[in-house]
Amino acid sequence: MIALFYIAAIIAVIATVAVILQTNIVHGLLYLILSLLAVAVIFYVLGAPFAAVLEAIVYAGAIMVLFLFVIMMLNLGQHTRDQERSWLTPRGWIVPSLLAAVLLGQLVNVMSQIDHELIPAQIGVMEVSALLFGPYVLAVELASILLLAGLVAAYHLAKTK
Amino acid sequence: MIKLIVDTLLSQVRTLWLVFLKLFKKKDTVEYPDQQPYMFPRWRGRIILSRDPDGEERCVACNLCAVACPVDCIALQKGEMEDGRWYPEFFRINFSRCIMCGFCEEACPTNAIQLTPDFEMAEYIRQDMVWEKEDLLINGTGKYHDYNFYRVAGKQIEGKDKGEALNEAAPVDVRSLLP
Amino acid sequence: MSLEIGSFLSIGLILGVVIITAALLITVERRLLGFWQERLGPNRVGWFGSLQVVADMIKIFTKEDWVPPFADKFSFVIAPGIIMTVVLLSFAVIPFAPNIGVIDSNIGVLFILAMASLGAYSVMLGGLSSDNKYALLGSLRAAAQMVSYEVFMGISLLGVVALTGSFNMREIVESQADGWYIIPQFIGFVIFLIAGVAESHRLPFDIPEAEQEICAGYHTEYSGMKFGMFFVAEYIGLVLISSLITVLFFGGWLGPEFLPPILWFSIKAFAFIAFFILMRAAVPRPRYDQLMSYGWLFLLPLSLVNLLITGVIILSMQ
Ligand code: SF4
Ligand code: SF4
């Protein structure tokens, strides 16, 4: 299991870096999907199968499909690739990556102070839903109201006069 | 609204059921090589050249079929026998062009060229689709059994002078004053 | 080696049987379609056309495997692989019999849904990378259709899940010992059936590949074995949907004692495969906008109401 975790983690990191460096946008998206799936595997290894599957269904399966859908509508060709490449000059990435490195340092520092068992007990669907509709029911309701508002707005935009 | 939904649903179910019942119906397929389909006598298939009841070639090389052919797939060359008959020296049909329209048969004044109910003419080599007179000519009269062109036509050949054909009036004496 | 869940024998058996069934379906479908159209169908090769599969295989393997020069080679090549992998992986959680299966997972139903949603990529990438207008149109249609019908597919299943109280496929089967779920969940079953056809984009919902409108849709540019993979994956998807219906609504392997469980499962699944082929023979294809409005305006409310009523009944029974 622990080996599985490290393999998935390495894949996730490499895929995410590839998303940034990729100039072909479809390939970039593919790497993003790969990274999401790797994260789903990590969730599974960490004992959260429900979260893992939802990651695959919602993020990899639905949201990314919509991304791809939009990309299909845009007419992307060689010129966007050149544009992407021109943005990848050192002047563009040095400062953000320095800042990110600082954040990473902090994260590693914090992580090294917690000594946790890496593999906790499995948390099934039952437990997750009991928590969601028990102590956190207010948050769930608020989130659903937010989604409803989004739905109504989308309906309004799409409605033909 | 409810009625519409129920009707639509029922109509789909009915469609499925009726199509399912076809499983037990007699099939329309004719299993061709094992089971020969009935070919109608006037089917327009492979072309032949026929002979008259006396066993002579009917074709008189008049070229009418070649002219009538919409895809120009007939080629022939006129020849003449000692007795005055005309005949095709060669007669060539390119079946890879022929569209089996039957115009040649309609144009032919002698019933020589005829279409037959045979459609099995596939070849592996395209050149084999060009048929010469030896391939086309049959030893029979085809669909019209007792028609003989030279017996009814006014053309003069050895053994049959002008005016001697069937139903033919004697030739007009152009030197007489009578009509 | 014994036949138990997760043993190599079991896994090999499932893989072999699924792929062989899918291949055989090519012939079976053509024959059945023929019968339903008052024809005979292919019956020349072998005994009653049984070797037609072999002939088709030889043909498809020896065809030129061509990648168009204008295509995005990477996406073009992996697209058929994705769908093949995804449909075959879905069989991992299907319980074929008490002792035959790959894994006994607590999230079986969700796993199937996840795989179904990943299957959309194959179709979309295939169309997008072909750089062909018909392919692009096909994959646009496919994306919209698959994303929408996933929603109803998921919601229509939830009635069954709520009745069982588990996402585990084996528990779903076992809890049907005294009554199949087709009776309490009839509406759920109908919605699942329709969504399943749309999800595996078979006729009458083969809008992404509608030959008469857009050539062959997303696989216009595919040939040889890459096309063959799309083709076989469609049949595997058909087997998958039939098995799912069997498991979720028709009691899986359950049945009277005189036949072994696996046979019961196969009989039920095959009945559904035949039903799908019948649908192909009988029902015409809807228009694209009809499909969409039918889904969102009719199936979605219906499945939500179905779920709501199921919930109310379960609560009041407690
Ligand atoms: S059948 Fe028609 S196309 Fe064929 S040779 Fe006769 S005239 Fe020409
Ligand atoms: S086949 Fe008939 S139409 Fe053709 S050249 Fe001979 S006589 Fe004339």
XYZ file of C-alpha atoms and ligand atoms in Angstrom:
674
model
C 0.000 0.000 0.000
C 2.733 2.437 0.921
C 4.507 1.759 -2.369
C 1.234 2.444 -4.162
C 1.012 5.768 -2.398
C 4.491 6.836 -3.431
C 4.012 5.740 -7.010
C 0.732 7.653 -7.253
C 2.287 10.693 -5.601
C 5.219 10.731 -8.005
C 2.866 10.383 -10.954
C 0.733 13.222 -9.626
C 3.732 15.538 -9.235
C 5.192 14.732 -12.632
C 1.821 15.067 -14.334
C 1.153 18.392 -12.692
C 4.524 19.769 -13.761
C 3.812 18.493 -17.250
C 0.495 20.359 -17.250
C 2.403 23.604 -16.764
C 5.139 22.880 -19.277
C 2.947 21.403 -21.989
C 2.303 23.740 -24.903
C -0.269 21.559 -26.619
C -3.408 22.303 -24.676
C -5.082 18.936 -25.255
C -2.021 17.107 -24.009
C -1.941 19.464 -21.045
C -5.498 18.525 -20.220
C -4.661 14.857 -20.484
C -1.879 15.337 -17.953
C -4.290 17.169 -15.677
C -6.708 14.247 -15.850
C -3.841 11.887 -15.102
C -2.881 13.968 -12.106
C -6.474 13.967 -10.829
C -6.661 10.201 -11.192
C -3.380 9.842 -9.315
C -4.811 11.968 -6.530
C -7.852 9.687 -6.503
C -5.544 6.710 -6.008
C -3.860 8.555 -3.145
C -7.236 9.119 -1.520
C -7.992 5.442 -1.861
C -4.690 4.432 -0.331
C -5.242 6.850 2.528
C -8.479 5.049 3.342
C -11.065 7.292 1.747
C -12.547 5.254 -1.109
C -15.623 7.454 -1.338
C -13.579 10.583 -1.861
C -11.434 8.721 -4.365
C -14.370 7.664 -6.474
C -15.976 11.089 -6.278
C -12.700 12.604 -7.436
C -12.786 10.338 -10.452
C -16.482 10.892 -11.186
C -16.752 14.609 -10.586
C -13.341 16.051 -11.397
C -11.870 13.656 -13.910
C -15.194 12.520 -15.305
C -17.365 15.602 -15.497
C -15.453 18.841 -15.074
C -12.549 17.860 -17.287
C -14.968 16.625 -19.939
C -16.491 20.089 -19.970
C -12.997 21.614 -20.289
C -12.327 19.393 -23.257
C -15.727 20.332 -24.635
C -14.835 24.009 -24.540
C -11.451 23.371 -26.121
C -13.166 21.617 -28.983
C -15.197 24.738 -29.632
C -12.142 26.998 -29.793
C -10.108 26.712 -32.927
C -6.668 26.115 -31.486
C -3.709 25.553 -33.737
C -0.012 26.184 -34.089
C -0.289 29.862 -33.152
C -1.591 29.119 -29.661
C 1.257 26.712 -29.204
C 3.759 29.418 -30.102
C 2.000 31.799 -27.760
C 2.226 29.293 -24.933
C 5.914 28.798 -25.630
C 6.562 32.508 -25.514
C 5.034 32.675 -22.067
C 7.421 30.060 -20.746
C 10.445 32.406 -20.668
C 12.440 32.513 -17.401
C 11.240 36.025 -16.679
C 7.733 34.677 -16.514
C 8.235 31.738 -14.240
C 11.114 32.595 -11.892
C 9.211 34.736 -9.398
C 6.111 32.503 -9.068
C 8.249 29.426 -8.653
C 10.334 31.130 -5.948
C 7.141 31.972 -4.071
C 5.893 28.421 -4.565
C 9.188 27.074 -3.259
C 8.741 29.096 -0.080
C 5.251 27.638 0.363
C 6.585 24.146 -0.274
C 9.247 24.650 2.383
C 6.614 25.660 4.899
C 4.464 22.685 3.998
C 7.349 20.230 4.413
C 8.220 21.857 7.725
C 4.680 21.498 9.048
C 4.353 17.952 7.774
C 7.566 16.835 9.417
C 6.281 17.987 12.797
C 3.141 15.860 12.706
C 3.856 12.220 13.283
C 0.851 10.423 11.987
C 0.263 6.890 10.914
C 0.193 7.116 7.120
C -2.543 4.538 6.694
C -5.561 5.352 8.843
C -8.638 3.139 9.029
C -10.915 2.908 6.019
C -13.671 5.491 6.028
C -16.630 4.159 4.111
C -19.578 5.839 2.482
C -21.739 5.400 5.585
C -19.394 7.323 7.851
C -18.930 10.137 5.362
C -22.650 10.572 4.844
C -23.394 10.351 8.564
C -20.955 13.205 9.099
C -22.257 15.213 6.166
C -25.874 15.024 7.237
C -25.092 15.162 10.948
C -22.698 17.796 12.284
C -22.033 19.414 8.895
C -25.574 19.577 7.611
C -25.536 23.365 7.583
C -22.490 23.457 5.332
C -24.096 20.954 2.979
C -27.258 23.003 2.794
C -25.328 26.220 2.173
C -23.339 24.551 -0.582
C -26.492 23.277 -2.186
C -28.057 26.738 -2.078
C -24.940 28.084 -3.779
C -25.265 25.430 -6.475
C -28.944 26.200 -6.877
C -28.103 29.846 -7.387
C -25.598 28.821 -10.037
C -28.224 26.671 -11.697
C -30.793 29.446 -11.759
C -28.231 31.884 -13.150
C -27.252 29.457 -15.884
C -30.893 28.912 -16.752
C -31.438 32.635 -16.943
C -28.434 33.102 -19.229
C -29.450 30.278 -21.501
C -33.086 31.263 -21.761
C -33.943 32.683 -25.132
C -36.101 35.741 -25.062
C -49.295 15.712 -21.242
C -49.752 12.458 -19.328
C -51.686 11.035 -22.261
C -48.893 12.017 -24.639
C -46.276 10.315 -22.512
C -48.332 7.154 -22.115
C -49.141 7.046 -25.813
C -45.497 7.496 -26.777
C -44.425 4.793 -24.377
C -47.078 2.372 -25.564
C -46.226 3.001 -29.183
C -42.558 2.219 -28.498
C -43.477 -0.973 -26.686
C -45.802 -1.952 -29.508
C -43.043 -1.328 -32.064
C -40.672 -3.512 -30.121
C -43.254 -6.275 -29.856
C -44.183 -6.204 -33.533
C -40.547 -6.290 -34.594
C -39.919 -9.112 -32.154
C -42.682 -11.164 -33.764
C -40.805 -11.029 -37.064
C -38.428 -13.592 -35.578
C -41.014 -16.236 -36.427
C -41.955 -14.967 -39.874
C -40.840 -16.520 -43.114
C -37.702 -14.818 -44.349
C -37.590 -13.002 -47.654
C -33.985 -13.824 -48.421
C -33.277 -15.875 -51.561
C -30.118 -17.829 -50.853
C -28.719 -17.134 -54.251
C -26.081 -19.621 -55.351
C -27.923 -22.560 -53.792
C -31.332 -21.375 -54.747
C -31.561 -19.843 -58.202
C -33.986 -16.999 -58.453
C -36.586 -17.144 -61.236
C -35.376 -15.000 -64.113
C -38.010 -13.476 -66.309
C -37.630 -14.199 -70.043
C -37.461 -10.532 -70.906
C -34.815 -9.811 -68.288
C -32.086 -7.608 -69.731
C -28.852 -9.458 -69.088
C -25.894 -10.757 -71.079
C -26.089 -9.889 -74.780
C -25.993 -12.487 -77.530
C -25.980 -12.448 -81.329
C -28.488 -14.882 -82.779
C -28.755 -16.757 -86.060
C -31.766 -16.962 -88.344
C -33.773 -20.198 -88.740
C -31.501 -21.246 -91.613
C -28.477 -21.036 -89.394
C -26.984 -17.898 -90.939
C -25.834 -14.934 -88.940
C -28.633 -12.467 -88.475
C -26.515 -9.387 -87.995
C -26.193 -7.319 -91.158
C -23.641 -4.887 -89.731
C -25.949 -1.925 -90.083
C -24.360 -0.219 -87.063
C -27.719 0.873 -85.684
C -27.025 -0.780 -82.334
C -23.664 0.939 -82.055
C -25.345 4.268 -82.702
C -28.161 3.602 -80.274
C -25.897 2.524 -77.464
C -25.783 5.353 -74.927
C -22.388 4.362 -73.586
C -20.831 3.496 -76.952
C -19.740 0.050 -75.987
C -20.443 -1.731 -79.275
C -17.854 -1.774 -82.038
C -18.196 -3.615 -85.338
C -16.860 -3.677 -88.864
C -18.899 -4.416 -91.944
C -17.942 -7.229 -94.252
C -19.650 -8.581 -97.378
C -20.031 -12.158 -98.543
C -19.885 -13.248 -102.219
C -23.643 -13.804 -102.305
C -24.311 -10.182 -101.337
C -25.054 -10.661 -97.688
C -23.552 -8.249 -95.201
C -22.016 -9.516 -92.009
C -19.868 -8.079 -89.217
C -16.178 -8.856 -89.660
C -15.747 -8.326 -85.969
C -18.337 -7.511 -83.385
C -17.151 -6.407 -79.991
C -19.133 -5.524 -76.861
C -17.374 -4.098 -73.867
C -19.468 -5.469 -71.019
C -17.639 -3.453 -68.423
C -19.273 -0.407 -69.971
C -22.597 -1.887 -70.992
C -25.433 -0.746 -68.768
C -27.892 -3.406 -69.976
C -30.310 -0.790 -71.169
C -31.549 -2.850 -74.106
C -31.484 0.023 -76.589
C -29.372 -2.023 -78.967
C -31.996 -4.752 -79.059
C -34.703 -2.208 -79.822
C -32.649 -0.589 -82.555
C -31.722 -3.786 -84.331
C -33.753 -4.280 -87.530
C -32.884 -7.967 -87.805
C -33.445 -9.167 -84.203
C -29.804 -10.204 -84.233
C -28.714 -8.642 -81.000
C -30.723 -9.811 -77.992
C -30.471 -9.549 -74.234
C -30.806 -12.749 -72.212
C -31.734 -13.489 -68.600
C -28.163 -14.236 -67.531
C -26.481 -11.859 -65.133
C -23.529 -13.902 -63.871
C -20.809 -12.103 -65.734
C -18.204 -11.238 -63.096
C -14.539 -11.512 -64.119
C -11.290 -11.036 -62.304
C -9.544 -9.419 -65.262
C -11.148 -6.413 -66.795
C -9.998 -7.361 -70.278
C -12.125 -10.505 -70.053
C -15.200 -8.342 -70.027
C -14.683 -7.439 -73.673
C -16.505 -10.082 -75.711
C -15.809 -10.815 -79.352
C -18.146 -12.225 -81.957
C -17.120 -15.821 -81.209
C -18.235 -15.302 -77.609
C -21.454 -13.561 -78.500
C -22.753 -15.630 -81.363
C -25.054 -18.507 -80.450
C -26.315 -21.392 -82.553
C -29.964 -20.513 -82.280
C -32.644 -17.990 -82.931
C -32.957 -16.532 -79.463
C -36.330 -15.098 -78.585
C -37.667 -14.770 -82.149
C -37.860 -18.141 -83.815
C -38.959 -17.719 -87.389
C -37.796 -14.304 -88.350
C -35.410 -14.192 -91.243
C -34.365 -10.772 -92.414
C -33.360 -11.656 -95.920
C -36.646 -13.456 -96.557
C -38.679 -10.306 -95.917
C -36.262 -7.577 -96.915
C -35.895 -6.203 -100.397
C -32.151 -6.591 -100.455
C -30.970 -8.598 -103.388
C -28.810 -11.570 -102.658
C -27.788 -14.664 -104.556
C -30.829 -16.880 -105.054
C -33.314 -14.137 -104.229
C -33.858 -11.325 -106.639
C -35.648 -8.048 -106.116
C -39.375 -8.506 -105.546
C -39.079 -12.106 -104.524
C -39.182 -11.536 -100.801
C -42.207 -12.337 -98.691
C -45.088 -9.911 -99.249
C -42.935 -7.861 -101.545
C -44.438 -6.322 -104.669
C -42.545 -6.700 -107.901
C -40.130 -3.850 -108.506
C -41.536 -0.821 -110.226
C -40.664 -0.526 -113.867
C -39.303 2.996 -113.909
C -39.403 3.172 -117.704
C -43.187 2.664 -117.892
C -45.497 5.659 -117.710
C -48.105 3.967 -115.537
C -48.050 4.862 -111.873
C -6.473 -23.431 -8.268
C -9.960 -22.939 -6.976
C -12.694 -20.728 -8.294
C -13.092 -17.901 -5.814
C -13.306 -14.126 -5.879
C -10.068 -12.601 -7.015
C -8.270 -15.821 -7.910
C -6.322 -15.842 -11.149
C -8.625 -18.495 -12.552
C -11.631 -16.321 -11.894
C -10.040 -13.223 -13.394
C -8.839 -15.081 -16.459
C -12.219 -16.677 -16.931
C -14.042 -13.355 -16.757
C -11.633 -11.637 -19.123
C -11.746 -14.481 -21.601
C -15.476 -14.943 -21.531
C -16.204 -11.231 -21.802
C -13.922 -10.701 -24.773
C -15.098 -13.843 -26.547
C -18.725 -12.914 -25.939
C -18.109 -9.459 -27.324
C -16.494 -10.926 -30.414
C -19.299 -13.434 -30.875
C -21.814 -10.647 -30.517
C -20.611 -9.212 -33.819
C -22.113 -12.238 -35.531
C -25.013 -12.735 -33.172
C -26.086 -9.149 -33.602
C -25.967 -9.333 -37.374
C -27.937 -12.570 -37.381
C -30.574 -11.313 -34.979
C -30.900 -8.017 -36.792
C -31.391 -10.014 -39.956
C -34.142 -12.109 -38.420
C -35.904 -9.041 -37.155
C -35.796 -7.502 -40.585
C -37.086 -10.663 -42.261
C -33.669 -11.509 -43.636
C -31.333 -14.345 -42.795
C -28.167 -12.457 -41.917
C -24.671 -13.852 -42.499
C -24.931 -17.649 -42.676
C -22.237 -18.605 -45.172
C -19.038 -18.970 -43.151
C -19.026 -22.146 -41.116
C -21.996 -23.858 -39.587
C -24.895 -21.387 -39.705
C -22.423 -18.551 -39.978
C -20.660 -19.384 -36.737
C -17.216 -18.728 -38.193
C -18.174 -15.271 -39.397
C -16.392 -13.926 -36.324
C -13.130 -15.486 -37.488
C -13.569 -14.028 -40.942
C -14.293 -10.587 -39.520
C -11.292 -10.837 -37.236
C -8.945 -11.812 -40.040
C -10.270 -8.942 -42.072
C -9.894 -6.348 -39.369
C -6.436 -7.522 -38.305
C -5.039 -7.435 -41.799
C -6.416 -4.041 -42.703
C -4.029 -1.167 -43.009
C -3.607 0.626 -39.732
C -3.472 4.194 -40.852
C -2.840 7.332 -38.828
C -3.793 10.425 -40.783
C -0.837 12.799 -41.162
C -2.894 15.735 -39.923
C -3.974 13.983 -36.736
C -2.600 14.557 -33.277
C -0.801 11.234 -33.147
C -0.559 10.814 -29.379
C -4.238 11.384 -28.629
C -5.262 9.522 -31.750
C -3.457 6.382 -30.675
C -4.480 6.334 -27.025
C -8.173 7.080 -27.618
C -9.266 3.529 -28.537
C -7.086 2.179 -25.749
C -8.904 4.283 -23.167
C -12.340 2.949 -23.953
C -11.113 -0.640 -24.074
C -9.412 -0.291 -20.690
C -12.340 1.465 -19.118
C -15.017 -1.019 -20.130
C -12.877 -3.988 -19.214
C -12.022 -2.453 -15.839
C -15.710 -2.007 -15.110
C -16.123 -5.778 -15.096
C -13.899 -5.911 -12.031
C -16.773 -5.139 -9.694
C -19.515 -7.140 -11.411
C -20.535 -10.151 -9.313
C -21.034 -12.996 -11.768
C -21.723 -15.703 -9.208
C -21.105 -16.199 -5.490
C -17.620 -17.439 -6.234
C -16.779 -15.679 -9.481
C -15.678 -12.070 -9.529
C -12.563 -9.948 -9.432
C -12.979 -7.780 -6.361
C -15.625 -7.432 -3.705
C -15.647 -3.678 -3.419
C -17.686 -1.503 -1.114
C -17.901 1.192 -3.753
C -18.777 -1.050 -6.681
C -21.621 1.022 -8.084
C -19.630 4.235 -7.824
C -16.683 2.574 -9.502
C -18.851 1.703 -12.484
C -20.059 5.292 -12.698
C -16.483 6.583 -12.524
C -15.420 4.271 -15.321
C -18.423 5.271 -17.407
C -17.515 8.916 -17.050
C -13.897 8.263 -18.003
C -15.128 6.466 -21.099
C -16.238 9.818 -22.482
C -12.594 10.802 -23.006
C -12.000 8.094 -25.510
C -14.786 9.316 -27.728
C -13.883 12.963 -27.311
C -10.159 12.511 -27.882
C -10.793 10.259 -30.835
C -12.886 12.934 -32.480
C -10.774 15.887 -31.472
C -7.456 14.415 -32.533
C -8.737 13.263 -35.926
C -8.880 16.864 -37.103
C -11.921 16.117 -39.207
C -15.148 18.035 -39.101
C -17.399 14.997 -38.902
C -15.283 13.526 -36.155
C -15.390 16.798 -34.269
C -19.167 17.030 -34.596
C -19.453 13.448 -33.428
C -17.349 13.999 -30.368
C -19.168 17.212 -29.493
C -22.410 15.278 -29.561
C -20.831 12.434 -27.630
C -19.554 14.706 -24.906
C -22.902 16.368 -24.347
C -24.791 13.099 -24.505
C -22.533 11.141 -22.200
C -22.191 13.857 -19.598
C -25.948 14.370 -19.428
C -26.958 10.736 -19.390
C -24.416 9.909 -16.701
C -26.455 12.098 -14.402
C -29.695 10.148 -14.821
C -27.832 6.871 -14.802
C -26.403 7.719 -11.407
C -29.632 9.005 -9.959
C -31.716 6.107 -11.217
C -29.336 3.685 -9.501
C -29.641 5.422 -6.197
C -33.083 3.933 -5.558
C -31.540 0.463 -5.597
C -28.644 1.631 -3.465
C -31.024 3.161 -0.936
C -33.080 -0.027 -0.734
C -29.973 -2.126 -0.131
C -28.175 0.394 1.996
C -24.866 -0.313 0.300
C -22.841 0.417 -2.826
C -21.552 -3.135 -2.778
C -22.773 -5.082 -5.806
C -22.726 -8.411 -3.993
C -24.876 -7.064 -1.197
C -27.253 -5.646 -3.772
C -27.646 -9.091 -5.298
C -28.024 -10.841 -1.972
C -30.647 -8.409 -0.727
C -32.812 -9.351 -3.714
C -33.283 -12.891 -2.447
C -36.931 -12.225 -1.659
C -37.978 -10.085 -4.594
C -36.081 -8.513 -7.442
C -35.709 -4.756 -7.474
C -37.474 -4.524 -10.809
C -40.782 -4.423 -8.904
C -40.177 -1.598 -6.417
C -37.814 0.246 -8.748
C -39.566 -0.102 -12.085
C -39.156 3.549 -13.023
C -35.537 3.442 -11.977
C -35.097 0.405 -14.203
C -36.601 2.108 -17.240
C -34.455 5.200 -16.762
C -31.358 3.101 -16.249
C -32.112 1.126 -19.392
C -32.446 4.270 -21.474
C -29.431 5.929 -19.923
C -27.433 2.748 -20.399
C -28.154 2.690 -24.108
C -27.248 6.353 -24.384
C -24.098 5.833 -22.366
C -22.807 3.052 -24.586
C -24.066 5.089 -27.559
C -25.771 2.226 -29.282
C -28.718 2.608 -31.552
C -31.243 4.220 -31.135
C -29.008 6.703 -29.306
C -25.964 6.408 -31.555
C -26.035 10.122 -32.208
C -22.233 10.514 -31.891
C -21.693 8.152 -34.802
C -24.906 8.596 -36.780
C -23.820 7.300 -40.179
C -26.526 9.012 -42.135
C -25.698 12.436 -40.779
C -22.000 12.632 -39.934
C -20.219 9.756 -41.702
C -19.102 7.618 -38.790
C -18.880 10.370 -36.230
C -15.915 10.316 -33.923
C -14.245 7.293 -35.543
C -14.441 8.546 -39.110
C -10.657 8.578 -39.475
C -10.013 5.284 -37.745
C -9.204 2.103 -39.572
C -7.845 -1.355 -38.942
C -7.477 -2.561 -35.409
C -7.860 0.883 -33.871
C -11.342 1.017 -35.303
C -11.730 -2.603 -34.230
C -11.061 -1.590 -30.649
C -13.816 1.011 -30.727
C -16.037 -1.577 -32.315
C -15.345 -4.354 -29.838
C -15.468 -1.924 -26.917
C -18.991 -1.022 -27.963
C -19.972 -4.673 -27.694
C -18.190 -5.060 -24.385
C -20.114 -2.005 -23.223
C -23.297 -3.752 -24.315
C -22.379 -6.815 -22.259
C -21.529 -4.525 -19.349
C -24.838 -2.687 -19.395
C -26.734 -5.965 -19.641
C -24.802 -7.413 -16.707
C -25.435 -4.260 -14.708
C -29.171 -4.419 -15.300
C -29.118 -8.076 -14.337
C -27.253 -7.347 -11.124
C -29.130 -4.248 -10.082
C -32.695 -5.041 -11.023
C -32.997 -8.736 -11.838
C -31.333 -10.441 -8.942
C -27.974 -11.247 -10.537
C -27.166 -14.903 -10.093
C -30.278 -15.638 -8.027
C -32.721 -18.133 -9.439
C -34.242 -21.560 -8.785
C -31.811 -24.250 -7.694
C -31.803 -26.489 -10.753
C -29.323 -24.338 -12.670
C -25.968 -23.126 -11.327
C -25.838 -19.393 -10.434
C -23.493 -18.469 -13.251
C -25.933 -19.884 -15.773
C -28.763 -17.839 -14.335
C -26.605 -14.777 -14.630
C -25.706 -15.537 -18.236
C -29.282 -16.239 -19.242
C -30.538 -12.974 -17.808
C -27.653 -10.975 -19.229
C -28.107 -12.509 -22.654
C -31.809 -11.737 -22.605
C -30.911 -8.092 -22.152
C -28.296 -8.186 -24.869
C -30.965 -9.549 -27.189
C -33.328 -6.835 -26.034
C -30.781 -4.149 -26.893
C -30.349 -5.644 -30.327
C -34.117 -5.656 -30.702
C -34.146 -1.992 -29.796
C -31.602 -1.371 -32.496
C -33.797 -3.146 -35.012
C -37.022 -1.448 -34.005
C -36.592 2.071 -32.670
C -35.546 5.000 -34.851
C -32.893 7.486 -33.818
C -34.095 10.713 -32.194
C -32.727 14.074 -33.181
C -29.898 15.505 -31.101
C -31.952 18.257 -29.457
C -34.791 15.814 -28.830
C -32.377 13.556 -27.009
C -31.131 16.413 -24.865
C -34.511 17.831 -23.954
C -35.877 14.331 -23.359
C -33.063 13.743 -20.915
C -33.058 16.985 -19.014
C -36.753 17.823 -19.082
C -38.249 14.371 -18.661
C -35.794 11.803 -17.336
C -34.106 14.036 -14.780
C -37.289 15.101 -12.949
C -38.636 11.572 -13.205
C -35.534 10.044 -11.675
C -35.451 12.645 -8.914
C -39.094 12.000 -8.071
C -38.430 8.286 -8.119
C -35.552 8.717 -5.688
C -37.641 10.972 -3.459
C -40.566 8.540 -3.291
C -38.226 5.641 -2.617
C -36.665 7.594 0.225
C -40.039 8.470 1.708
C -41.189 4.852 1.569
C -37.987 3.551 3.138
C -38.231 6.101 5.945
C -41.885 5.351 6.648
C -41.228 1.612 6.691
C -38.630 1.925 9.435
S -27.652 -2.888 -73.669
Fe -27.479 -0.686 -73.884
S -25.431 -0.268 -73.143
Fe -25.500 -2.431 -73.509
S -24.733 -2.685 -75.573
Fe -26.944 -2.521 -75.730
S -27.310 -0.345 -76.085
Fe -25.231 -0.520 -75.330
S -26.720 -6.358 -84.298
Fe -28.514 -5.559 -85.381
S -28.348 -3.354 -85.160
Fe -26.360 -4.186 -84.639
S -25.219 -4.094 -86.506
Fe -26.099 -6.136 -86.426
S -28.000 -5.923 -87.490
Fe -27.368 -3.855 -87.089
